[in-house]
Amino acid sequence: MKFFFTGETPRLPEPNPRRDRTAGVPNLPAHILDRHRARVLRPGDAPLAPGASTPGSTIYRYNRLMMCHKLLENDAQLSELDAALAVQGMRIDREHLAGKERSARMHRAKVTLGDRVTPAQVDAWTVMQTLRGAVDGGKCSQELISRLRLEHLLVGAAWTAVGDGHGSPSGGPYGGERLAELTYPGRTPVDLVLPLPQRRPVHALPGKRRPVIAVLDTGIAPHPELPVSDRQEDRDTFVTVDNALQEAISSDCDAEGPSIDGPWDNRFSDDSLLGRVAAYYGHGTFIAGIIRQLAPDAEVRSIRIMHNDGIAHENECLAALTALAEEAERARAGDETARPVDIVSLSWGYVDEDIPAEVPAHAHSALRALIERLNGLGIAVVAAAGNFASARPFYPAAFAAGPRSSEAAPTISVGALNPNGTVAMFSNDGPWLSAFATGAAMVSTYPFLVEGSEETEQNFRQGRKRESLDPDDFESGYALWSGTSFAGPVIAAKLAAAMLSESPVDMAAQDAQSVALRVQSALKAIGG
């Protein structure tokens, strides 16, 4: 297993008006966009308010706006928005908000048509431009508009066709899909005969506490090497889930789209009549297996926020990160019942419509604010750099380039290496990267899927039969897979292992100063 840090302070690319504003955007098929109520923002087609700059391409949910939760609680300011939107015949859906508890975890509002009688297209980008035009007309305040953003689609960073499961990888470099398909195998069943490392009992660890890595992904599936329990049960299992948090996340999922219904990665097939294994089924289980191999004494806290087509909604991610920050704050305040995480591993992201030179460090991004909040609490965030062979910043990984206090934990952006240590052809790269780790042709745990292929099941009933490798038959419980999705967990696991073996601070200490020293010592020990 290879990894290294770049040795340079991550920074965003220098301003360049000739930069390609369409690079690094996932090539999602139309049915995936429709499923998640999303559109691709194309610079040449984007409506612009007077004086607005041409945006970069991104993918966003067309009938949702991200808002500061304090704005959602302020009916007077919502009315101000409605008045500005009336010129387009649109409004903020108050009925959508009325049935929900407005809390610090809620960041999304629905945009709908108003009382107009003529047909119109609801589009969050057009709404944003309309509101910016209203500022110039004196009908809306700039401070209010600054608290609004698009809700982006967050795309998983595994080398798999989103929504397809076979064929060309998702969002490969332009013109390079076929090359990538030939040089990097997709998700492939394999068998493993090597024993996994021994896991020590918790009473044998420093501070009698395990380092905890939160994995916000597709959830977890049963596997004998990855015993699971609900964290409320207070059992010492390698993976824990949080059913109470999952219920809160599920309650805010859109009724119009796919839902997050619990912590389990449970819809293994796609929606076609062919019944193929869904593109991202097993993604979270595979990541947990990487951590199990490299940091057997750690605990993985699995939080499901991603669908089996590899898509996550920004709002659900913010809800999960907010819950982690709140628990860490209770622990830092002396609450001994709180069990905070030490590291957050994120294997997904998006490209932003705002060019960094025009909106420095995305000052109004709720995702950035939450990651900075976690860093300030001493929690390291490790994020995949993306698989688009692009230097365009991929967020949240590129938040590693933002300013950080010397006492805060880092955000670490991770690109992928081939097994021989060279940079993988598909990996994003740029000055905003912190590290590289093996991410191509990785072997890890995968959900047992005897029924992954109907043909396999029939052959089993009929007795022995010759056949080629069945790409949907994962009854071995292991798979080979590639992507920066799997390079990030390598760094997260190495950091967790170093917290136990190299840090001078006991794992049990939860005061702010000890937490900061522990993560900084572990990072230095692994070369960061």
Tab-separated table of C-alpha atoms in Angstrom, residues 68 87 188 316 340 356 380 421 441 460 465 472 502 510:
chain	number	residue	atom	x	y	z
A	68	CYS	CA	-29.073	29.219	6.176
A	87	VAL	CA	-41.930	38.730	-11.124
A	188	THR	CA	-14.881	-7.178	-10.351
A	316	GLU	CA	-28.505	15.039	3.680
A	340	PRO	CA	-17.344	11.950	19.016
A	356	PRO	CA	-12.511	30.420	-7.057
A	380	ALA	CA	-9.701	15.626	10.504
A	421	GLY	CA	3.099	4.178	-7.200
A	441	ALA	CA	-7.112	-2.103	-8.429
A	460	PHE	CA	-25.996	-23.544	-8.836
A	465	LYS	CA	-21.346	-25.672	-15.530
A	472	ASP	CA	-22.495	-9.718	-10.914
A	502	GLU	CA	2.367	7.395	17.613
A	510	GLN	CA	-11.486	15.035	24.762
